Amino acid sequence: GPFAFDTIVPWTTATAYHATPPASAVSFDDLAYICAVTHVAGTFETDLAAGKWIRIGQIAGQGPPGEQGATGPAAWTGVAAWATGTIYTPGPPASVVTQGGSTFVCIGWHLAGTFAADLAAGYWRLVAAKGDTGATGPTGPASWLPIASWSSAGVSYTPGPPASVVSYAGLAWVCIQPHVSGPTTNPGSYDTGWRQVGAKGDTGPTGPPPWQPPEPWITGTHYAAAAPSSCVTYEGETYVCLTAHTAGDFVADLAAGRWIKIASASSGGGGGFKNRLANGDFRFDRRAGGGVTQIAAGGDRTP
């Protein structure tokens, strides 16, 4: 049959108590009572005097705390990157992984296949989502100062940042210890102050000549202005090409600014002019606008 009375709870006023099994049971002033008459509580002393409650015992005080239990297993394992083909367990301790910047705890035994499929199957629960990208940090200081020639005249050099950088003996050096320069602190011999960071480059290949050897002008020929420029003779005089073109009429091409005379017949055209070029009697500068200035051996300029 049913219990004779319900669980003992503290008595409270205005509460409906019943005498039918299981009857209401209350505690009041460390004593236990069972309801004898169904009623709505007023004051406990009045209801007790009216026979609505029957004392059934005394409530014992709280006992002393028990001994501490043994330490249980860890709730989670250490966090590791998710890897396919791994056996994961809900534990304890449960497997914890990172994937795509977020952290997940395993809630179902499984052998990892693909993370997306395992997540959809309910094997993982998100515990920490990937955070947003942080703001760009401030620009840091320069690593090195602009390179300068090394000086022995009491210059203060610093490892920085920014560090002093110098050129010396065709090499580049960065300062690794603060010091004031002197006759014995030059890079290459003062190893505690300098470290080589760049070597002198190899000599580059010889550039092209400014123009080609002079040849007689021929109509219908394509002449080039880029080095080496086309160089022609016409009626005993020598010209260098200023504008790339296909020759039509020489007089018209000359008037159009496609040629500039660099030697007249009196200068010794043809083979004589070639010899003078070989001997260094003439040199020429190209102007920014595309023109050419003749510079004779004596330094005179002829436009």
Short mmCIF file of C-alpha atoms in Angstrom, two decimals:
data_model
loop_
_atom_site.label_atom_id
_atom_site.label_comp_id
_atom_site.label_asym_id
_atom_site.label_seq_id
_atom_site.Cartn_x
_atom_site.Cartn_y
_atom_site.Cartn_z
CA GLY A 1 0.00 0.00 0.00
CA PRO A 2 0.96 3.67 -0.05
CA PHE A 3 3.41 5.15 2.43
CA ALA A 4 1.71 6.31 5.66
CA PHE A 5 3.08 9.80 5.24
CA ASP A 6 4.89 11.89 2.68
CA THR A 7 8.44 13.20 2.77
CA ILE A 8 9.06 15.44 5.76
CA VAL A 9 9.42 19.09 4.74
CA PRO A 10 9.60 22.30 6.83
CA TRP A 11 6.14 23.57 7.90
CA THR A 12 4.96 26.80 6.18
CA THR A 13 1.85 28.87 6.86
CA ALA A 14 -1.03 29.08 4.34
CA THR A 15 -0.04 25.69 2.88
CA ALA A 16 -2.76 23.09 2.26
CA TYR A 17 -1.99 19.91 4.24
CA HIS A 18 -3.89 16.62 3.91
CA ALA A 19 -4.47 13.67 6.21
CA THR A 20 -5.19 11.09 3.49
CA PRO A 21 -2.34 8.63 2.83
CA PRO A 22 0.33 9.47 2.25
CA ALA A 23 -0.35 12.15 4.82
CA SER A 24 1.57 15.41 4.87
CA ALA A 25 4.60 15.36 7.17
CA VAL A 26 6.40 18.44 8.40
CA SER A 27 9.24 19.51 10.70
CA PHE A 28 8.87 22.32 13.20
CA ASP A 29 11.42 23.28 15.89
CA ASP A 30 13.42 20.07 15.18
CA LEU A 31 10.32 17.87 15.77
CA ALA A 32 8.49 15.81 13.15
CA TYR A 33 4.66 15.78 12.76
CA ILE A 34 2.11 13.97 10.60
CA CYS A 35 -1.13 15.62 9.50
CA ALA A 36 -4.21 14.22 11.30
CA VAL A 37 -6.84 16.59 9.84
CA THR A 38 -6.79 18.05 6.36
CA HIS A 39 -6.50 21.85 6.61
CA VAL A 40 -4.89 25.05 5.39
CA ALA A 41 -2.14 26.09 7.80
CA GLY A 42 -2.64 29.10 10.02
CA THR A 43 -0.19 29.23 12.91
CA PHE A 44 1.51 26.00 13.87
CA GLU A 45 0.78 26.27 17.61
CA THR A 46 -2.94 26.87 16.97
CA ASP A 47 -3.19 24.00 14.47
CA LEU A 48 -1.31 21.67 16.84
CA ALA A 49 -3.61 22.57 19.74
CA ALA A 50 -6.60 21.91 17.47
CA GLY A 51 -5.37 18.33 16.91
CA LYS A 52 -4.46 18.83 13.27
CA TRP A 53 -0.94 17.50 13.80
CA ILE A 54 0.43 14.39 15.59
CA ARG A 55 4.03 14.35 16.75
CA ILE A 56 5.91 11.34 15.44
CA GLY A 57 9.51 12.00 16.43
CA GLN A 58 12.46 14.33 16.68
CA ILE A 59 14.53 15.58 13.77
CA ALA A 60 18.18 14.65 14.28
CA GLY A 61 20.82 17.32 13.75
CA GLN A 62 23.18 17.34 10.81
CA GLY A 63 25.97 14.82 11.11
CA PRO A 64 29.69 15.55 10.58
CA PRO A 65 31.00 15.80 6.99
CA GLY A 66 32.18 12.58 5.43
CA GLU A 67 35.73 11.88 4.24
CA GLN A 68 36.84 13.30 0.90
CA GLY A 69 36.36 10.89 -1.94
CA ALA A 70 39.04 9.80 -4.36
CA THR A 71 39.94 12.16 -7.22
CA GLY A 72 37.92 11.36 -10.29
CA PRO A 73 39.29 11.20 -13.84
CA ALA A 74 39.88 14.38 -15.80
CA ALA A 75 36.85 15.57 -17.72
CA TRP A 76 38.82 16.27 -20.91
CA THR A 77 42.08 15.27 -22.53
CA GLY A 78 44.60 17.83 -23.65
CA VAL A 79 43.65 19.79 -26.76
CA ALA A 80 45.11 18.41 -30.01
CA ALA A 81 44.57 19.04 -33.71
CA TRP A 82 41.86 16.82 -35.23
CA ALA A 83 43.24 14.01 -37.42
CA THR A 84 41.40 11.55 -39.63
CA GLY A 85 41.75 7.86 -38.78
CA THR A 86 41.98 8.61 -35.02
CA ILE A 87 39.73 6.93 -32.43
CA TYR A 88 37.96 9.61 -30.36
CA THR A 89 36.09 8.98 -27.09
CA PRO A 90 33.53 10.87 -24.97
CA GLY A 91 35.55 9.75 -21.94
CA PRO A 92 36.05 10.56 -19.28
CA PRO A 93 38.39 12.01 -20.17
CA ALA A 94 36.73 13.17 -23.38
CA SER A 95 38.75 13.86 -26.51
CA VAL A 96 39.16 17.56 -27.30
CA VAL A 97 40.33 18.79 -30.70
CA THR A 98 40.83 21.95 -32.70
CA GLN A 99 39.55 22.24 -36.25
CA GLY A 100 39.36 25.37 -38.38
CA GLY A 101 40.34 27.56 -35.45
CA SER A 102 37.50 26.30 -33.20
CA THR A 103 37.59 23.78 -30.31
CA PHE A 104 35.32 20.73 -30.00
CA VAL A 105 34.70 18.03 -27.36
CA CYS A 106 33.83 14.47 -28.34
CA ILE A 107 30.35 13.28 -27.29
CA GLY A 108 30.32 9.92 -29.10
CA TRP A 109 32.80 7.11 -29.68
CA HIS A 110 33.96 6.99 -33.32
CA LEU A 111 36.81 6.48 -35.74
CA ALA A 112 37.41 9.82 -37.46
CA GLY A 113 36.51 10.00 -41.13
CA THR A 114 35.96 13.55 -42.34
CA PHE A 115 35.39 16.22 -39.74
CA ALA A 116 32.34 17.70 -41.45
CA ALA A 117 30.63 14.30 -41.63
CA ASP A 118 31.51 13.42 -38.01
CA LEU A 119 30.22 16.79 -36.80
CA ALA A 120 26.97 16.34 -38.70
CA ALA A 121 26.62 12.85 -37.16
CA GLY A 122 26.69 14.38 -33.69
CA TYR A 123 30.08 13.11 -32.55
CA TRP A 124 31.36 16.58 -31.64
CA ARG A 125 30.09 19.56 -29.63
CA LEU A 126 31.51 23.06 -30.11
CA VAL A 127 33.01 24.44 -26.91
CA ALA A 128 34.94 27.47 -28.22
CA ALA A 129 34.41 29.16 -31.57
CA LYS A 130 37.18 30.77 -33.56
CA GLY A 131 37.53 34.44 -32.69
CA ASP A 132 37.34 37.32 -35.14
CA THR A 133 40.49 38.59 -36.78
CA GLY A 134 42.14 41.19 -34.61
CA ALA A 135 42.83 44.76 -35.70
CA THR A 136 46.06 45.48 -37.55
CA GLY A 137 48.82 46.33 -35.13
CA PRO A 138 50.86 49.53 -35.31
CA THR A 139 53.77 49.71 -37.71
CA GLY A 140 56.95 48.54 -36.05
CA PRO A 141 60.23 50.44 -36.11
CA ALA A 142 62.54 50.13 -39.08
CA SER A 143 65.08 47.32 -38.76
CA TRP A 144 67.97 49.22 -40.33
CA LEU A 145 68.96 52.81 -40.99
CA PRO A 146 69.70 53.85 -44.60
CA ILE A 147 73.11 52.61 -45.67
CA ALA A 148 76.00 55.10 -45.47
CA SER A 149 79.75 55.01 -46.00
CA TRP A 150 81.69 53.97 -42.92
CA SER A 151 83.61 56.75 -41.21
CA SER A 152 86.39 56.57 -38.65
CA ALA A 153 85.74 60.12 -37.43
CA GLY A 154 84.09 59.36 -34.07
CA VAL A 155 80.67 58.36 -35.40
CA SER A 156 78.29 56.65 -32.96
CA TYR A 157 77.01 53.38 -34.42
CA THR A 158 74.14 51.40 -32.90
CA PRO A 159 72.61 47.90 -33.30
CA GLY A 160 69.19 49.60 -33.04
CA PRO A 161 66.54 49.09 -33.93
CA PRO A 162 67.01 50.67 -36.30
CA ALA A 163 70.58 49.41 -36.71
CA SER A 164 73.39 51.33 -38.37
CA VAL A 165 74.31 49.96 -41.81
CA VAL A 166 77.49 50.99 -43.64
CA SER A 167 79.38 50.25 -46.81
CA TYR A 168 83.09 49.52 -46.55
CA ALA A 169 85.54 47.94 -49.00
CA GLY A 170 82.70 47.17 -51.41
CA LEU A 171 80.73 45.24 -48.76
CA ALA A 172 77.68 46.05 -46.62
CA TRP A 173 77.85 45.74 -42.81
CA VAL A 174 75.29 46.00 -40.00
CA CYS A 175 76.23 47.13 -36.50
CA ILE A 176 75.83 44.45 -33.80
CA GLN A 177 77.30 46.33 -30.83
CA PRO A 178 77.08 50.03 -29.98
CA HIS A 179 80.41 51.82 -30.36
CA VAL A 180 82.07 55.04 -31.45
CA SER A 181 84.13 54.64 -34.60
CA GLY A 182 87.89 55.06 -34.70
CA PRO A 183 90.88 53.93 -36.74
CA THR A 184 90.64 50.36 -35.38
CA THR A 185 86.86 49.85 -35.55
CA ASN A 186 86.50 49.45 -39.31
CA PRO A 187 84.24 46.64 -40.54
CA GLY A 188 86.15 43.51 -41.36
CA SER A 189 88.65 43.88 -38.52
CA TYR A 190 86.33 44.93 -35.65
CA ASP A 191 84.28 41.71 -35.55
CA THR A 192 82.53 42.52 -32.26
CA GLY A 193 80.98 45.63 -33.77
CA TRP A 194 80.04 44.64 -37.32
CA ARG A 195 78.53 41.75 -39.26
CA GLN A 196 78.68 41.46 -43.04
CA VAL A 197 75.24 41.43 -44.68
CA GLY A 198 76.02 42.05 -48.34
CA ALA A 199 78.89 41.32 -50.70
CA LYS A 200 80.09 43.38 -53.63
CA GLY A 201 78.36 42.27 -56.82
CA ASP A 202 80.12 40.92 -59.88
CA THR A 203 80.99 43.26 -62.74
CA GLY A 204 78.10 43.49 -65.13
CA PRO A 205 78.35 42.64 -68.82
CA THR A 206 79.58 45.25 -71.26
CA GLY A 207 76.74 47.36 -72.62
CA PRO A 208 75.98 47.69 -76.33
CA PRO A 209 77.80 50.34 -78.40
CA PRO A 210 75.88 53.61 -78.90
CA TRP A 211 75.56 53.06 -82.65
CA GLN A 212 76.37 50.64 -85.43
CA PRO A 213 79.33 51.05 -87.80
CA PRO A 214 78.48 53.58 -90.57
CA GLU A 215 76.99 52.11 -93.74
CA PRO A 216 75.76 53.84 -96.92
CA TRP A 217 72.13 54.98 -96.63
CA ILE A 218 69.67 52.85 -98.64
CA THR A 219 66.02 53.62 -99.22
CA GLY A 220 63.53 51.01 -97.96
CA THR A 221 65.84 50.01 -95.11
CA HIS A 222 64.53 49.95 -91.54
CA TYR A 223 66.74 52.08 -89.29
CA ALA A 224 66.82 51.81 -85.50
CA ALA A 225 67.17 54.60 -82.92
CA ALA A 226 67.72 52.33 -79.91
CA ALA A 227 71.30 51.47 -79.04
CA PRO A 228 73.13 50.51 -81.07
CA SER A 229 71.58 53.17 -83.31
CA SER A 230 71.82 52.97 -87.07
CA CYS A 231 74.65 55.07 -88.48
CA VAL A 232 74.80 55.91 -92.21
CA THR A 233 76.80 57.91 -94.72
CA TYR A 234 75.10 60.07 -97.30
CA GLU A 235 76.92 62.19 -99.89
CA GLY A 236 80.14 61.95 -97.91
CA GLU A 237 78.61 62.95 -94.54
CA THR A 238 77.78 60.73 -91.56
CA TYR A 239 74.46 60.59 -89.66
CA VAL A 240 73.05 58.72 -86.66
CA CYS A 241 69.36 57.72 -86.43
CA LEU A 242 67.20 59.59 -83.91
CA THR A 243 63.81 58.05 -84.70
CA ALA A 244 63.18 54.47 -85.81
CA HIS A 245 61.76 54.44 -89.33
CA THR A 246 61.81 52.79 -92.72
CA ALA A 247 63.78 54.94 -95.12
CA GLY A 248 61.93 56.81 -97.85
CA ASP A 249 63.70 59.88 -99.18
CA PHE A 250 66.81 60.88 -97.23
CA VAL A 251 66.28 64.62 -97.52
CA ALA A 252 62.68 64.26 -96.31
CA ASP A 253 63.71 61.93 -93.45
CA LEU A 254 66.44 64.36 -92.40
CA ALA A 255 63.99 67.28 -92.46
CA ALA A 256 61.60 65.21 -90.32
CA GLY A 257 64.26 64.93 -87.59
CA ARG A 258 64.96 61.26 -88.11
CA TRP A 259 68.70 61.78 -88.59
CA ILE A 260 71.38 63.98 -87.03
CA LYS A 261 74.68 64.70 -88.72
CA ILE A 262 77.65 63.71 -86.62
CA ALA A 263 80.47 64.20 -89.13
CA SER A 264 80.79 66.20 -92.33
CA ALA A 265 82.84 65.26 -95.34
CA SER A 266 85.72 67.32 -94.00
CA SER A 267 85.76 65.16 -90.85
CA GLY A 268 86.66 62.14 -92.88
CA GLY A 269 83.54 60.14 -93.67
CA GLY A 270 83.37 56.47 -94.47
CA GLY A 271 86.44 54.54 -93.41
CA GLY A 272 88.19 57.67 -92.18
CA PHE A 273 85.29 58.37 -89.82
CA LYS A 274 85.33 54.78 -88.60
CA ASN A 275 88.99 55.21 -87.74
CA ARG A 276 88.27 58.42 -85.86
CA LEU A 277 85.55 56.61 -83.85
CA ALA A 278 87.99 53.82 -83.03
CA ASN A 279 90.59 56.35 -81.96
CA GLY A 280 88.18 58.09 -79.63
CA ASP A 281 88.16 61.37 -81.59
CA PHE A 282 84.37 61.63 -81.18
CA ARG A 283 81.92 60.75 -78.45
CA PHE A 284 78.20 61.52 -78.18
CA ASP A 285 75.62 62.08 -75.45
CA ARG A 286 71.91 61.31 -75.88
CA ARG A 287 69.68 64.07 -74.57
CA ALA A 288 66.55 63.25 -72.51
CA GLY A 289 64.33 64.37 -75.39
CA GLY A 290 65.90 61.85 -77.76
CA GLY A 291 68.45 64.09 -79.50
CA VAL A 292 72.19 63.52 -79.77
CA THR A 293 74.98 66.00 -79.04
CA GLN A 294 78.34 65.58 -80.79
CA ILE A 295 81.34 66.15 -78.52
CA ALA A 296 84.59 66.60 -80.42
CA ALA A 297 88.00 65.62 -79.06
CA GLY A 298 88.70 69.18 -78.02
CA GLY A 299 85.51 69.28 -75.93
CA ASP A 300 83.50 71.46 -78.38
CA ARG A 301 79.83 70.55 -78.72
CA THR A 302 78.15 70.57 -82.12
CA PRO A 303 74.31 70.14 -81.96
#
